[in-house]
PDB file of C-alpha atoms in Angstrom:
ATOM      1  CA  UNK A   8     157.509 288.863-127.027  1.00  0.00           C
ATOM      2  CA  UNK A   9     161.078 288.278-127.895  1.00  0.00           C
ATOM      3  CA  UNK A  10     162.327 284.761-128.209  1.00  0.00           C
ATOM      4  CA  UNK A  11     165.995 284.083-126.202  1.00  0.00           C
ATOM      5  CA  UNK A  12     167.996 281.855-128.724  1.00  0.00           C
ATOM      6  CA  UNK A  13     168.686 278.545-126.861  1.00  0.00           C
ATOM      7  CA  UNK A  14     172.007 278.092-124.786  1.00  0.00           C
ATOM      8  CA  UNK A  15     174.882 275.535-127.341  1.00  0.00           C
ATOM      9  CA  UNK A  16     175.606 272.091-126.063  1.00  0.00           C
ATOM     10  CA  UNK A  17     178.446 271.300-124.269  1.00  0.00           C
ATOM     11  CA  UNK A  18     181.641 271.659-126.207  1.00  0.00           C
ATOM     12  CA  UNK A  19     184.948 269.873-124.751  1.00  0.00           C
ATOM     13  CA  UNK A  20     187.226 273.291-123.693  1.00  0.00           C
ATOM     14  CA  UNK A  21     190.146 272.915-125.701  1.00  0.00           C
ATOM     15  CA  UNK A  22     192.133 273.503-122.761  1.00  0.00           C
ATOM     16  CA  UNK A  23     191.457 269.871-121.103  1.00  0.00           C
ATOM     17  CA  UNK A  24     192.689 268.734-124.352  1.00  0.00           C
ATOM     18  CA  UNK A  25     196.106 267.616-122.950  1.00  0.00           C
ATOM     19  CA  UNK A  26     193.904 265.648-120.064  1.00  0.00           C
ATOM     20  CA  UNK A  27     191.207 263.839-121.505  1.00  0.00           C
ATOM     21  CA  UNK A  28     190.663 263.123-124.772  1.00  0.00           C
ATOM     22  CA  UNK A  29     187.024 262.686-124.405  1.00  0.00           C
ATOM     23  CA  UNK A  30     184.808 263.000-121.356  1.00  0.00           C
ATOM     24  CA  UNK A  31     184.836 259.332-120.286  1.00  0.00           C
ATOM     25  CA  UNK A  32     188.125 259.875-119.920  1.00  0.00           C
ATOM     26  CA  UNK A  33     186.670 262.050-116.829  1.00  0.00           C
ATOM     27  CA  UNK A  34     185.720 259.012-115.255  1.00  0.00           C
ATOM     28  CA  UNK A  35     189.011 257.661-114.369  1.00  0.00           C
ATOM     29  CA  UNK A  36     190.548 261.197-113.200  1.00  0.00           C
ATOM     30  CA  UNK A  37     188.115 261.153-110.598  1.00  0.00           C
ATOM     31  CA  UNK A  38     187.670 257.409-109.817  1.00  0.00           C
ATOM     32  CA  UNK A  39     189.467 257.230-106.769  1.00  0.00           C
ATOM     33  CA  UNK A  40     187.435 260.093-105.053  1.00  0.00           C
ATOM     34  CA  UNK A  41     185.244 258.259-103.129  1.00  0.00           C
ATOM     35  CA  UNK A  42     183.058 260.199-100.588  1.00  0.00           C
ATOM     36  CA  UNK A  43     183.178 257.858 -97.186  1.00  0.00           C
ATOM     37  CA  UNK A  44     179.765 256.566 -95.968  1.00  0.00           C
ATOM     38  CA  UNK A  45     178.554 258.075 -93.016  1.00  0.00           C
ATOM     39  CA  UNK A  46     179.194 261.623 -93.223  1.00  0.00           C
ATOM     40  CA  UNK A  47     176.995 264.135 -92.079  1.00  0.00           C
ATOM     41  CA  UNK A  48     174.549 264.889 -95.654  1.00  0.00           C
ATOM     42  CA  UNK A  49     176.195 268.821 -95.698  1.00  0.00           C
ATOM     43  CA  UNK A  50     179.914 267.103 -96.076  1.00  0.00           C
ATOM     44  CA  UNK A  51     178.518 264.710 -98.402  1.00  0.00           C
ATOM     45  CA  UNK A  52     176.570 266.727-100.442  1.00  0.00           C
ATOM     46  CA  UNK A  53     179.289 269.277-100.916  1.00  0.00           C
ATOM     47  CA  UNK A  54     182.085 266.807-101.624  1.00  0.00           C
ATOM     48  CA  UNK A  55     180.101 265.087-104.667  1.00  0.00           C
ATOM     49  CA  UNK A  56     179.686 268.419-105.893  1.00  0.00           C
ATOM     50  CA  UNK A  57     183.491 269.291-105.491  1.00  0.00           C
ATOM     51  CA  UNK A  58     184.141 265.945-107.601  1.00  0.00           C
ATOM     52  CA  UNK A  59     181.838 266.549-110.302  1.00  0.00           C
ATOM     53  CA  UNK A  60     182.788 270.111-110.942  1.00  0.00           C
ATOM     54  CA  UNK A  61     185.768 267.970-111.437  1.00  0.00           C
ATOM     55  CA  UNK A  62     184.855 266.063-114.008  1.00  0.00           C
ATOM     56  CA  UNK A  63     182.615 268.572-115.894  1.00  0.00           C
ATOM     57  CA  UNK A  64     185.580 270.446-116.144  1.00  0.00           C
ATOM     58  CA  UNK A  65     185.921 268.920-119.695  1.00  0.00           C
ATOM     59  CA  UNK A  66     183.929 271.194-120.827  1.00  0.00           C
ATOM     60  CA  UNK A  67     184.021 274.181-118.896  1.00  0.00           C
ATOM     61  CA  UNK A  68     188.522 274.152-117.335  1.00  0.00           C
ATOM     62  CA  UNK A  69     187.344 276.895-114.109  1.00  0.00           C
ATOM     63  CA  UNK A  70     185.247 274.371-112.718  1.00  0.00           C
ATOM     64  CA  UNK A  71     188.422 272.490-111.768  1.00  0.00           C
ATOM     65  CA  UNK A  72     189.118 275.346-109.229  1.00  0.00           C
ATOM     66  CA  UNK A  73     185.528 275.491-108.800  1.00  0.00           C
ATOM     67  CA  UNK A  74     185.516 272.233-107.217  1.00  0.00           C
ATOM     68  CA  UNK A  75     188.619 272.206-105.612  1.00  0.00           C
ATOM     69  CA  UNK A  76     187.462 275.361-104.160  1.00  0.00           C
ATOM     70  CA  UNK A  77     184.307 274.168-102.728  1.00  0.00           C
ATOM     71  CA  UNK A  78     185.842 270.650-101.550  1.00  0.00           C
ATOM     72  CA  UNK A  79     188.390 273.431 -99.114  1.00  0.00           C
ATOM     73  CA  UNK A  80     184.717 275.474 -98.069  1.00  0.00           C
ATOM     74  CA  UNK A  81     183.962 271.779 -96.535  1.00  0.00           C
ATOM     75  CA  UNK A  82     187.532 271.768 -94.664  1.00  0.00           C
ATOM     76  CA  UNK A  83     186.624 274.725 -93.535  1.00  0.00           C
ATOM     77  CA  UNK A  84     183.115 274.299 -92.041  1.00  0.00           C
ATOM     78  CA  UNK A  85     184.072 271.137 -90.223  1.00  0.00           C
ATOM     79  CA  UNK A  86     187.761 272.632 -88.788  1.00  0.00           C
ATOM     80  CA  UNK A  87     185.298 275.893 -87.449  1.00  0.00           C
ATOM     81  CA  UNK A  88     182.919 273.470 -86.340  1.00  0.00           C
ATOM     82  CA  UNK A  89     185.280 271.933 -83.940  1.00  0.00           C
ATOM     83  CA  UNK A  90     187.736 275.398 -83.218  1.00  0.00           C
ATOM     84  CA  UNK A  91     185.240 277.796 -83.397  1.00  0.00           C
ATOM     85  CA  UNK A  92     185.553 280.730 -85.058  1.00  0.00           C
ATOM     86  CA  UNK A  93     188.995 281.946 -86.633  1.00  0.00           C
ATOM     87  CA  UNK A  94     190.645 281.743 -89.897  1.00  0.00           C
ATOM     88  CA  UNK A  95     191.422 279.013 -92.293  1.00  0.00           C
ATOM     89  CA  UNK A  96     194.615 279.581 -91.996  1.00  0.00           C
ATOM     90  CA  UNK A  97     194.671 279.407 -88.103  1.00  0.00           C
ATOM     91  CA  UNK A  98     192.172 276.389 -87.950  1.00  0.00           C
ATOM     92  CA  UNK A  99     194.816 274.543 -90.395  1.00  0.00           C
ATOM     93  CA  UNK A 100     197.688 275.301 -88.293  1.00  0.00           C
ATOM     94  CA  UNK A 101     195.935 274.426 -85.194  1.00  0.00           C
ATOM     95  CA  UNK A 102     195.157 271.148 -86.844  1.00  0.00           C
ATOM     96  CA  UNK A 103     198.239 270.250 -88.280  1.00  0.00           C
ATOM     97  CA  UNK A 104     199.150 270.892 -84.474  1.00  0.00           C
ATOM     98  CA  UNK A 105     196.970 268.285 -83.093  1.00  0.00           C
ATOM     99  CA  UNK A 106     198.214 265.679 -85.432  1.00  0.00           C
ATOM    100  CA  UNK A 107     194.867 266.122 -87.639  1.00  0.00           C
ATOM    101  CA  UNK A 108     196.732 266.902 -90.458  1.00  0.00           C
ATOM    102  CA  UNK A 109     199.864 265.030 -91.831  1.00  0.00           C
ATOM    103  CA  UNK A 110     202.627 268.195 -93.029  1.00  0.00           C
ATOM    104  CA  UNK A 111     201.678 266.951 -96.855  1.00  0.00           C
ATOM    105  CA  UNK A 112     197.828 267.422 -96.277  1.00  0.00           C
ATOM    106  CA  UNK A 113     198.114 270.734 -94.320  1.00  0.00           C
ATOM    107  CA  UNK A 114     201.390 272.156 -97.369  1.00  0.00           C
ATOM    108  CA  UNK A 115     198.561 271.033 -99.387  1.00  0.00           C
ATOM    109  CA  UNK A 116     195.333 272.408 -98.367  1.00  0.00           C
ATOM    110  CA  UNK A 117     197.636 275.777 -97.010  1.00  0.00           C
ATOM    111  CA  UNK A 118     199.676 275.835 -99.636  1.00  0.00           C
ATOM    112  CA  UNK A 119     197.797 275.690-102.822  1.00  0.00           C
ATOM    113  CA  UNK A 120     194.042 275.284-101.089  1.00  0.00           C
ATOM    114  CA  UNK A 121     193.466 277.668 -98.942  1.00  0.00           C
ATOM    115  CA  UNK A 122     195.408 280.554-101.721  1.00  0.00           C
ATOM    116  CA  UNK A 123     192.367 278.918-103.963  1.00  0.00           C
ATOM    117  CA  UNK A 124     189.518 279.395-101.713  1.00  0.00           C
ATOM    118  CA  UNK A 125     190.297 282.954-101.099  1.00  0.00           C
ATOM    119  CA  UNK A 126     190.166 283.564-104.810  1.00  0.00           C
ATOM    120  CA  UNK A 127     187.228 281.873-104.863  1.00  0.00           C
ATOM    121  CA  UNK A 128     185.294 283.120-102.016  1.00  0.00           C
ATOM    122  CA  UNK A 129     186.571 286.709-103.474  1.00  0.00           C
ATOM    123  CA  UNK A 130     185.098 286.136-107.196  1.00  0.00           C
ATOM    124  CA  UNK A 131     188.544 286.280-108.630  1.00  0.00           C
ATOM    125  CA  UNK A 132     189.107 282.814-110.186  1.00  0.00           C
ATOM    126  CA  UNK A 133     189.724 283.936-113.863  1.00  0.00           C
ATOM    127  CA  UNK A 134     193.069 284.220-113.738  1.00  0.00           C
ATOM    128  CA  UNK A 135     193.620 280.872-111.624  1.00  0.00           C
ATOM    129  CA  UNK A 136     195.771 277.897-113.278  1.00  0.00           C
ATOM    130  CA  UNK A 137     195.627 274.581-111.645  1.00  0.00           C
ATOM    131  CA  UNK A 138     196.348 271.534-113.122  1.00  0.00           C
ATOM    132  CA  UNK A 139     194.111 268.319-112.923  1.00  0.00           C
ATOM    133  CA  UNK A 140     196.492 266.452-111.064  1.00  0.00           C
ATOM    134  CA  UNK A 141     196.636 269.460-108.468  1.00  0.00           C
ATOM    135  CA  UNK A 142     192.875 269.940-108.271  1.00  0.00           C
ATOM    136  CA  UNK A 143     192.582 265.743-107.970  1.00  0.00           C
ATOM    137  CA  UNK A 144     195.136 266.395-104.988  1.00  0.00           C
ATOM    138  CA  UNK A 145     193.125 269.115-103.059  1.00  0.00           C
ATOM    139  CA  UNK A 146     189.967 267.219-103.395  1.00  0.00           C
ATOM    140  CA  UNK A 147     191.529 264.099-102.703  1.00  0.00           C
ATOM    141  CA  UNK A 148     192.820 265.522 -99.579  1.00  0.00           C
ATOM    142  CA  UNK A 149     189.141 267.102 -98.849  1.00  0.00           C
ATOM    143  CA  UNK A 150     187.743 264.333 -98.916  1.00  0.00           C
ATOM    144  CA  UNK A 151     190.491 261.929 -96.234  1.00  0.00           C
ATOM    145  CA  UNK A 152     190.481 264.789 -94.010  1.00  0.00           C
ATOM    146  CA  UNK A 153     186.679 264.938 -93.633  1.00  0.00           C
ATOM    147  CA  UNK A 154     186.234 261.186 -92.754  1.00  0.00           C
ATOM    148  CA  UNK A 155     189.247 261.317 -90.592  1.00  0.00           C
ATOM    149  CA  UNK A 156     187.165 263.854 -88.792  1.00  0.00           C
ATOM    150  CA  UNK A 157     183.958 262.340 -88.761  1.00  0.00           C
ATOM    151  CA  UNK A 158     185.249 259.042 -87.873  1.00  0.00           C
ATOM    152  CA  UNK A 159     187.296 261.045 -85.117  1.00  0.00           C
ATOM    153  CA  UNK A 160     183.907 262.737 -83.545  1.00  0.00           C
ATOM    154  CA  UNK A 161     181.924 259.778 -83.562  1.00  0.00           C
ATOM    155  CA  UNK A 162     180.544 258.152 -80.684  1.00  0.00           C
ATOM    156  CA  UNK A 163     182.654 258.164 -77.695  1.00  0.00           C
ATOM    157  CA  UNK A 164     184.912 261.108 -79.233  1.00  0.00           C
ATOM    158  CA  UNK A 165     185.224 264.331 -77.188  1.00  0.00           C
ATOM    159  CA  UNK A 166     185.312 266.945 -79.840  1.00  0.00           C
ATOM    160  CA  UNK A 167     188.209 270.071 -79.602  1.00  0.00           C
ATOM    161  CA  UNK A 168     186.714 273.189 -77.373  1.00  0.00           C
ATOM    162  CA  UNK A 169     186.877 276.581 -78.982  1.00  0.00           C
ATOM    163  CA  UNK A 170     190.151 278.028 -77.167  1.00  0.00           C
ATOM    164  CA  UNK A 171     189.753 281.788 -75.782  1.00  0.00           C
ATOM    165  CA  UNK A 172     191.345 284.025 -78.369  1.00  0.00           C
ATOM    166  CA  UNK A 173     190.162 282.767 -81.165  1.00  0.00           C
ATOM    167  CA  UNK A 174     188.620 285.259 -83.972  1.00  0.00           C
ATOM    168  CA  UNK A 175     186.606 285.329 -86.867  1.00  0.00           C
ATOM    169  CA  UNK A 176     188.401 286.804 -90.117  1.00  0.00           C
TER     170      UNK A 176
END
């Protein structure tokens, strides 16, 4: 039988050194990132994770793209849940269109987002860059958009029909 040395501890990675000086420091980056009560568990579930891939990027820097990755995947379920299917891309435009998205959140989530979830999605994140402050922004953003929706579809909203046309990617 051949033994499997144990996995090391956690070491900070020296590249969150200009961040956070130690992980508590974690804490505040992502303080303000509060999921909204009353989302659907899925949306929930997903955005805690996209925050604390957040914060356990002190020790591991991807998982900042990680989670701002995976906070976009939640944009993305909802917007096809109420468009149907189609594209990111279109689904963002269409919302930005309907006044569901302000021009910041949509250059946002389009701009450096939806770029990130592709890479993501595609298994090609080892190359991404993106800066706390960035990945704080996307999830940020994630996280508004999802309980403007929710609080949009609740009772006594009429949710958005699929329009004829639209395609799956």
């Amino acid at each position: 039988m051949s033994h499997t040395a144990e996995l090391p501890w956690p070491v900070p990675d020296e590249r969150f050194r200009h961040w956070a000086g130690q992980f508590a420091d974690m804490h505040d980056l992502v303080r303000d990132l509060v999921i909204p009560p009353g989302l659907p568990q899925a949306a929930e579930s997903v955005l805690t994770t996209a925050r604390e891939l957040l914060r356990m990027s002190y020790y591991r820097f991807e998982f900042m793209m990680i989670g701002a990755g995976t906070s976009i995947i939640a944009v993305e379920t909802v917007l096809t849940d109420r468009y149907g299917k189609g594209t990111l891309a279109g689904h963002l435009k269409r919302a930005r269109a309907d006044g569901l998205l302000t021009e910041e959140q949509y250059d946002l989530l389009d701009g450096a987002g939806r770029p990130l979830r592709n890479r993501y999605a595609h298994g090609d994140l080892t190359h991404a860059a993106l800066s706390p402050p960035m990945a704080v922004g996307i999830v940020r953003t994630s996280i508004t958009v999802l309980g403007e929706l929710h609080a949009a579809s609740g009772p006594g909203a009429t949710p958005e029909p699929a329009r004829a046309g639209d395609v799956q990617n």
